[in-house]
PDB file of C-alpha atoms in Angstrom:
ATOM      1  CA  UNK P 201      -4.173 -40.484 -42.463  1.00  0.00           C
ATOM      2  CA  UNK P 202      -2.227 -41.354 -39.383  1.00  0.00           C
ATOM      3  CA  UNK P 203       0.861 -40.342 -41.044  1.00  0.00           C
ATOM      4  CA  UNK P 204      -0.576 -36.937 -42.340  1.00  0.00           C
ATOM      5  CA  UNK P 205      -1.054 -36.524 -38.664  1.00  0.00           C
ATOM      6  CA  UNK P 206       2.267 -37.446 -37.281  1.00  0.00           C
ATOM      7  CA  UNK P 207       4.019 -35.544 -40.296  1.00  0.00           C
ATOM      8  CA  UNK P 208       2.330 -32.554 -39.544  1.00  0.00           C
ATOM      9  CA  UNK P 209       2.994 -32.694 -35.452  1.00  0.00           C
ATOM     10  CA  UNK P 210       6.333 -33.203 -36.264  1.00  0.00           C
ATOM     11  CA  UNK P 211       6.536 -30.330 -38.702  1.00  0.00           C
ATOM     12  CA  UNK P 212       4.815 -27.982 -35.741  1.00  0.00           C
ATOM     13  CA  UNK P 213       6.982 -29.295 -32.890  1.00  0.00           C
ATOM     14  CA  UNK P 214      10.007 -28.846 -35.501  1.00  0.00           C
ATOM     15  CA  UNK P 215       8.648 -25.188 -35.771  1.00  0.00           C
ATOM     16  CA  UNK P 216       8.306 -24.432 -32.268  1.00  0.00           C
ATOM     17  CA  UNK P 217      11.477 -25.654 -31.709  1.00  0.00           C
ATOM     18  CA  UNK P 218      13.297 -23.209 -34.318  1.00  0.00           C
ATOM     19  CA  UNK P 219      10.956 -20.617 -32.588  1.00  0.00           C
ATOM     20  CA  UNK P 220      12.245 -20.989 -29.119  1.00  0.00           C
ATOM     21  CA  UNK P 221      16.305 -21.438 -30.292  1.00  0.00           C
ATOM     22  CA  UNK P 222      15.308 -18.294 -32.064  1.00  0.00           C
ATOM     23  CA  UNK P 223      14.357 -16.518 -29.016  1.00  0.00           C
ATOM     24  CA  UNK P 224      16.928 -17.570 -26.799  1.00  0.00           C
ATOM     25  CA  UNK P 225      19.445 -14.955 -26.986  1.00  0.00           C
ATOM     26  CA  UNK P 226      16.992 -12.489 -26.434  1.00  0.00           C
ATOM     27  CA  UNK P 227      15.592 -14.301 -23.658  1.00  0.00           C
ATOM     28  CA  UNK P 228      18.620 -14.220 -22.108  1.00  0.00           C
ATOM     29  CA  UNK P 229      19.163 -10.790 -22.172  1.00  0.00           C
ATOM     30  CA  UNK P 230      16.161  -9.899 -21.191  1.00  0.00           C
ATOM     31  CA  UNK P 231      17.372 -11.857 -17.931  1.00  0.00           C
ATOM     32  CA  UNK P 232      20.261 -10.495 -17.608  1.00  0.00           C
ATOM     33  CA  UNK P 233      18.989  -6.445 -17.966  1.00  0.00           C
ATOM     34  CA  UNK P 234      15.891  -7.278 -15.502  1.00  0.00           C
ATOM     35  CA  UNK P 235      18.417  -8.931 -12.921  1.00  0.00           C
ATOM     36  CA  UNK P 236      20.840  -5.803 -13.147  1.00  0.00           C
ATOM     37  CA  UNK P 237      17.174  -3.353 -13.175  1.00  0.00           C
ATOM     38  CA  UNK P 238      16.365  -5.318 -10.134  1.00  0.00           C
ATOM     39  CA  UNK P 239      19.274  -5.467  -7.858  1.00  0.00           C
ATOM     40  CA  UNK P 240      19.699  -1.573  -8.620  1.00  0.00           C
ATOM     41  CA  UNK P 241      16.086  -0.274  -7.832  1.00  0.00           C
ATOM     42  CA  UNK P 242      16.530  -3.152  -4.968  1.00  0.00           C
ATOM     43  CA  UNK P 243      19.630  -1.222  -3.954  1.00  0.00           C
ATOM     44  CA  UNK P 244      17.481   2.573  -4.572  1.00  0.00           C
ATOM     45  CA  UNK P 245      14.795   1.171  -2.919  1.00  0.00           C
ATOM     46  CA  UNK P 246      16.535   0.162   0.739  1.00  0.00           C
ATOM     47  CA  UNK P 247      18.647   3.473   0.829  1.00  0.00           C
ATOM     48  CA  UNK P 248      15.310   5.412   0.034  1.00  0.00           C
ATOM     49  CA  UNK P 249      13.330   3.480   2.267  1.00  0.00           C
ATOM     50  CA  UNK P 250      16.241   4.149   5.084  1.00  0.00           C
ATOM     51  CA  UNK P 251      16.401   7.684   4.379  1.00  0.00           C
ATOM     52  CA  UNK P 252      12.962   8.271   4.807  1.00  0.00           C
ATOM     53  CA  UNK P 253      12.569   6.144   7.917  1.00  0.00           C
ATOM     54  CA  UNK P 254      15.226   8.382   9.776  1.00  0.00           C
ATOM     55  CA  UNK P 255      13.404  11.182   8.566  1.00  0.00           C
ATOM     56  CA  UNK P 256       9.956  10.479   9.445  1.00  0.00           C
ATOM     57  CA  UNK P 257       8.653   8.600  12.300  1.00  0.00           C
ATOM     58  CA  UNK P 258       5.530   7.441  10.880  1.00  0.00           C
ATOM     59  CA  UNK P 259       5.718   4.494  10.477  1.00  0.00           C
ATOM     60  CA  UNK P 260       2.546   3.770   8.530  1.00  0.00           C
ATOM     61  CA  UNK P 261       3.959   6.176   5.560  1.00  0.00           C
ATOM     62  CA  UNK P 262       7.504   3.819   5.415  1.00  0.00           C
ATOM     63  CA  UNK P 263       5.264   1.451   4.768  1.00  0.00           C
ATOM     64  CA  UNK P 264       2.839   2.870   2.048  1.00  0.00           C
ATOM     65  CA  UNK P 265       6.054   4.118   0.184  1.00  0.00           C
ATOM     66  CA  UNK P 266       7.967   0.383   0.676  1.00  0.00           C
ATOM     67  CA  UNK P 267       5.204  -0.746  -1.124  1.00  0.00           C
ATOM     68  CA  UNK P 268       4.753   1.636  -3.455  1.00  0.00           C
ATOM     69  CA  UNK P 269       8.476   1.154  -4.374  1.00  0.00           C
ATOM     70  CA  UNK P 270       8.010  -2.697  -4.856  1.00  0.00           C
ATOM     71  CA  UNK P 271       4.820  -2.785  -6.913  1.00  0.00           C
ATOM     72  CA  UNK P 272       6.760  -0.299  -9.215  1.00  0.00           C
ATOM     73  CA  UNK P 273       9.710  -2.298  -9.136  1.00  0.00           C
ATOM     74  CA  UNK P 274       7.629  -5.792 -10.424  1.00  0.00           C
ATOM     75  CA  UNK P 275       6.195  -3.655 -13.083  1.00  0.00           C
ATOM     76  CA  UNK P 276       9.281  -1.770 -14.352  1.00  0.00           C
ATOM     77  CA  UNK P 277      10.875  -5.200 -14.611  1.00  0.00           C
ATOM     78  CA  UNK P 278       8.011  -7.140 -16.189  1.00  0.00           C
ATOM     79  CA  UNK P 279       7.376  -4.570 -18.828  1.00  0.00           C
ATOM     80  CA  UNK P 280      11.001  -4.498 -19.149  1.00  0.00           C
ATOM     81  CA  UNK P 281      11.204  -7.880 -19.908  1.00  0.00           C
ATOM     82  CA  UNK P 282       8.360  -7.802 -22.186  1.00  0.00           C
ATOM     83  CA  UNK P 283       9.627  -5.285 -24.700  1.00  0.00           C
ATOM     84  CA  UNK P 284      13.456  -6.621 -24.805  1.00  0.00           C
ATOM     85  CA  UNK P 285      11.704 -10.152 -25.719  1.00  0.00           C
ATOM     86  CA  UNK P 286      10.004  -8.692 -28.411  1.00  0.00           C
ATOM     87  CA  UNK P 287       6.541  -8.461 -26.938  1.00  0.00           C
ATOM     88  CA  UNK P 288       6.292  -5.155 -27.045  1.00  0.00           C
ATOM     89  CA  UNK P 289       2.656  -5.092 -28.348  1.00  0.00           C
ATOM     90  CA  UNK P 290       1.948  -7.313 -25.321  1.00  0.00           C
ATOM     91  CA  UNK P 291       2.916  -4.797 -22.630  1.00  0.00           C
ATOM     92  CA  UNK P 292       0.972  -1.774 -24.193  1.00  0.00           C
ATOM     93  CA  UNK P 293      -2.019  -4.206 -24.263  1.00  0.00           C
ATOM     94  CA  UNK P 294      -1.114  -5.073 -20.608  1.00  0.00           C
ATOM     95  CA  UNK P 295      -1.079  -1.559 -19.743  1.00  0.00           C
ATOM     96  CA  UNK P 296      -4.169  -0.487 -21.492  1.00  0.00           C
ATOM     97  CA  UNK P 297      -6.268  -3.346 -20.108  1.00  0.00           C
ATOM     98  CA  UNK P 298      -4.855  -2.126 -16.655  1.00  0.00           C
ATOM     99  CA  UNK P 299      -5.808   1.012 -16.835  1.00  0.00           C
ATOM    100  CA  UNK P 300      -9.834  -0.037 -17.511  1.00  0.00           C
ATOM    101  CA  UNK P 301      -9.478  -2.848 -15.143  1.00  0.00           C
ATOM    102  CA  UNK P 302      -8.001  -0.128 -12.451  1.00  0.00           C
ATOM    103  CA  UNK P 303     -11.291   2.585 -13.343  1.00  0.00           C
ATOM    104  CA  UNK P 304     -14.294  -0.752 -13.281  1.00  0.00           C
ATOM    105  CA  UNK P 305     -12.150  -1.936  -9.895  1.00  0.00           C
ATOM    106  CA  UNK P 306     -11.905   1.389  -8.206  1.00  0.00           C
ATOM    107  CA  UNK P 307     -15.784   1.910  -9.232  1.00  0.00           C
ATOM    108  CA  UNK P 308     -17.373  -1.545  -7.590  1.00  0.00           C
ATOM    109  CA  UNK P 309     -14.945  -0.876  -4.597  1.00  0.00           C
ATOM    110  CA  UNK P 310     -15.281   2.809  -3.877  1.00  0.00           C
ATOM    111  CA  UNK P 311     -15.703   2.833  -0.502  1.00  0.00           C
ATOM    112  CA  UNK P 312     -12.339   0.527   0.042  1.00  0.00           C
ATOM    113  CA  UNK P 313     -10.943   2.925  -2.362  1.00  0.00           C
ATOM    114  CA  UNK P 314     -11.720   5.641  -0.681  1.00  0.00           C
ATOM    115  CA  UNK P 315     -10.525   4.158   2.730  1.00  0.00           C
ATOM    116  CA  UNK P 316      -7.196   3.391   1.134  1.00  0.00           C
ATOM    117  CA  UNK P 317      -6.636   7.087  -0.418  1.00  0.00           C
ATOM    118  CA  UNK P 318      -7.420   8.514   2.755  1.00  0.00           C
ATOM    119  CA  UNK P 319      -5.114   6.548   4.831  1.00  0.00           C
ATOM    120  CA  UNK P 320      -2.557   7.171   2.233  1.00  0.00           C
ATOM    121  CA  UNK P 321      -3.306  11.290   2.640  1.00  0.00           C
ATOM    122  CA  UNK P 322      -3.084  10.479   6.270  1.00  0.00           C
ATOM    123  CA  UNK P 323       0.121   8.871   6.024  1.00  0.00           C
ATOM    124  CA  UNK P 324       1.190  12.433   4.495  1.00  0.00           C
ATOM    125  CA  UNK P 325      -0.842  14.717   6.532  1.00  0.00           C
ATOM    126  CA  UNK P 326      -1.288  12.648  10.352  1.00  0.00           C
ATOM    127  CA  UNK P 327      -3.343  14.148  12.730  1.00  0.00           C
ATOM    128  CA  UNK P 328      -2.837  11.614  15.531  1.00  0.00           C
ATOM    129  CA  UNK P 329      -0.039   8.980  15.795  1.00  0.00           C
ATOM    130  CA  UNK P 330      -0.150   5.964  18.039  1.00  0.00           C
ATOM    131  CA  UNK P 331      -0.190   6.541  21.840  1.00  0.00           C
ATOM    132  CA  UNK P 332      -2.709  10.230  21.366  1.00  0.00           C
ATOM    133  CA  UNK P 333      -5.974  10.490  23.124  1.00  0.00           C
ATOM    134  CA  UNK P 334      -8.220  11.143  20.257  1.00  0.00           C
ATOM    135  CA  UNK P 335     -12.194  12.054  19.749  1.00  0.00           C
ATOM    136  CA  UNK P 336     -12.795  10.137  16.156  1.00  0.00           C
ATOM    137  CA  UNK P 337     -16.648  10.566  14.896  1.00  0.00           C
ATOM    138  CA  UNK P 338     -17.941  11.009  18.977  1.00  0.00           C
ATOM    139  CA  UNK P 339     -15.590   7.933  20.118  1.00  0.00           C
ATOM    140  CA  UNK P 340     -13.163   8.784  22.493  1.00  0.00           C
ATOM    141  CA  UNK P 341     -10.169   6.507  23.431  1.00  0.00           C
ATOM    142  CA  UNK P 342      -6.353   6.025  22.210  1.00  0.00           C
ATOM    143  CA  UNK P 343      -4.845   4.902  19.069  1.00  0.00           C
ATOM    144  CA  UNK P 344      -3.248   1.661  18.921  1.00  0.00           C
ATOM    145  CA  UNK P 345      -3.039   0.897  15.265  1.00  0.00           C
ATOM    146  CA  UNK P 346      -2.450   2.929  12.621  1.00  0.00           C
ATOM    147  CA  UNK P 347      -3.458   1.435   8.648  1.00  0.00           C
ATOM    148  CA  UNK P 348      -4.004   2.491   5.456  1.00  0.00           C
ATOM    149  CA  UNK P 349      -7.734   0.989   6.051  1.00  0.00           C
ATOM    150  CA  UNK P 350      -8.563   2.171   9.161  1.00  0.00           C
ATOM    151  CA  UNK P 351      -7.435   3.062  12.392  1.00  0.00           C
ATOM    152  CA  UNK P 352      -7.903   1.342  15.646  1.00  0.00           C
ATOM    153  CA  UNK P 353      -8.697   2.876  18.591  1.00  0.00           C
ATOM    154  CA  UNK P 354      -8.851   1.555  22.266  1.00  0.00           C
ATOM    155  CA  UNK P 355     -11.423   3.242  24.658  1.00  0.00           C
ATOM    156  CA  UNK P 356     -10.823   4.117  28.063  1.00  0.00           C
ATOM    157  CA  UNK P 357     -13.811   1.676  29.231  1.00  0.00           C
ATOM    158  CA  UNK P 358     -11.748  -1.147  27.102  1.00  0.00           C
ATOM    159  CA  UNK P 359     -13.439  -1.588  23.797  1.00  0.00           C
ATOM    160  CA  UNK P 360     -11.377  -1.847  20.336  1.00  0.00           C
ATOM    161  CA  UNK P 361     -12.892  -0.051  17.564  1.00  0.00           C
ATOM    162  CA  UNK P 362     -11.822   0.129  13.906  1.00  0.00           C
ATOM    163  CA  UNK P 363     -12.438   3.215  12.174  1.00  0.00           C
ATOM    164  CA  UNK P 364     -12.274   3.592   8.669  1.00  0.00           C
ATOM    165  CA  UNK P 365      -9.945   5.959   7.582  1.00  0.00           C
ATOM    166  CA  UNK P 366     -12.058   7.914   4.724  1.00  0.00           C
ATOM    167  CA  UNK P 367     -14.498   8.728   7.772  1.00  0.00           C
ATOM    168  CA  UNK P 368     -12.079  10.374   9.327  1.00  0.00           C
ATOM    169  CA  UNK P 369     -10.510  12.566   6.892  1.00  0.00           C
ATOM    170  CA  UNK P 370     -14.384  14.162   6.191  1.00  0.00           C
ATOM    171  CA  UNK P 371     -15.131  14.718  10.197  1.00  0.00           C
ATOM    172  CA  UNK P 372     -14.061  16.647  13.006  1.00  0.00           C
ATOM    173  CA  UNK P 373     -11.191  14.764  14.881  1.00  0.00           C
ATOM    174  CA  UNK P 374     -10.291  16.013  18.311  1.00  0.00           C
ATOM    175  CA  UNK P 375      -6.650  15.303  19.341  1.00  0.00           C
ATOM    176  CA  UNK P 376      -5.935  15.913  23.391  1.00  0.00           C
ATOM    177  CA  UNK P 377      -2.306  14.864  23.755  1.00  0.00           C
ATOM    178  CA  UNK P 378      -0.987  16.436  20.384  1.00  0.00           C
ATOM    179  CA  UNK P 379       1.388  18.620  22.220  1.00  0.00           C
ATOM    180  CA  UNK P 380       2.077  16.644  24.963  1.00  0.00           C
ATOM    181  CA  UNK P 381      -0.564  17.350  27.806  1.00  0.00           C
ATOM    182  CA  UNK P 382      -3.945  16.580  28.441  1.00  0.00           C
ATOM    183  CA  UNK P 383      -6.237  18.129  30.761  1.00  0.00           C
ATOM    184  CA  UNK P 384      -8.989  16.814  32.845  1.00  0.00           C
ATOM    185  CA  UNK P 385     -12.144  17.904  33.977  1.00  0.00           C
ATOM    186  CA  UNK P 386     -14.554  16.881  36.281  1.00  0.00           C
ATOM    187  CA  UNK P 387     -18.271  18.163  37.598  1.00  0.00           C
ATOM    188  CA  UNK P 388     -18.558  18.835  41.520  1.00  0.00           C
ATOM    189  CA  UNK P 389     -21.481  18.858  42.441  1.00  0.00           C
ATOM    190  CA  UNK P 390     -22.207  20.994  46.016  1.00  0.00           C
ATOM    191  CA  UNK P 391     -25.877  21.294  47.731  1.00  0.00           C
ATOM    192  CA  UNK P 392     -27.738  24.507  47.662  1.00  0.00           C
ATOM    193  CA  UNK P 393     -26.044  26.662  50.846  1.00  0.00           C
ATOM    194  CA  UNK P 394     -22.578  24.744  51.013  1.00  0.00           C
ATOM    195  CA  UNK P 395     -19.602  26.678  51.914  1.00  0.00           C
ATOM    196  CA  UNK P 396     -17.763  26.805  48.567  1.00  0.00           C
ATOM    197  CA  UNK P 397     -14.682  27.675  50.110  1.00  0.00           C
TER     198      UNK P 397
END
């Protein structure tokens, strides 16, 4: 009985063994065409990511797109490696089951979801930029971080307040220093017969 047992161990370590020899070559090229893939989108990436940053001076949408650009890169590559390893059944699975897992996820988180798309269409479309005297849902004060969560805001009597991003994109935001200059006004009060002049 012992024997039987041995024998057969032997027989399936023997197997796997053939198995992985087998795979090797593959294996290896599958390393060597996701190295190459990955120091050329690396390469892509940087020049796209400079380009862009001498373009625009937001720096909150460099950001969004850097990461864009490297989430895309780890799944171009792992795919990649996937299907030249012969797995190719694998990585369809892999993408199916990420496409339900992305629909439940965005579902039980919708209001981080929601935050996040909205500081992304902010990063696009920015009302305010860091430094502006804004009004954001009847809180007035400056901007001092920009994310694609929320945005922080300092007011003028010293508080920091984070403000989700998905509430602003549906209300009214008031910008005073957009172009540069901000005006000031002020009650006077004068007693009933004062010379005005």
């Amino acid at each position: 009985m012992k024997m039987d047992i041995i024998i057969d161990l032997k027989d399936q370590v023997v197997a796997y063994y053939d198995d992985i020899i087998a795979l090797l070559p593959k294996l290896l090229v599958a390393f060597v065409v996701c190295f190459i893939v990955l120091f050329i989108t690396r390469i892509i990436r940087n020049q796209s990511i400079k380009f862009i940053g001498r373009k625009a001076d937001d720096k909150l949408l460099v950001n969004f797109l850097s990461s864009i650009f490297k989430i895309s890169n780890i799944i171009l590559i792992a795919l990649l490696f996937l299907y030249i390893v012969g797995l190719g059944g694998i990585a369809s699975s892999i993408l199916g089951a990420a496409g339900v897992s992305a629909f439940v996820i965005g579902f039980a988180l919708k209001d981080i979801g929601e935050n996040f798309l909205a500081g992304i269409i902010m990063a696009f479309d920015r009302p305010f930029r860091i430094g502006d005297v804004v009004e954001l849902n009847g809180t007035k004060g400056k901007v001092v971080t920009l994310n694609l969560r929320d945005t922080q805001i300092k007011t003028f009597d010293g508080k920091d307040i984070y403000i989700p991003n998905g509430s602003i994109v549906k209300n009214n935001v008031v910008n005073y220093t957009i172009d540069g200059y901000m005006r000031y006004d002020f009650d006077l009060g004068l007693d009933y017969g004062s010379n005005v002049d």
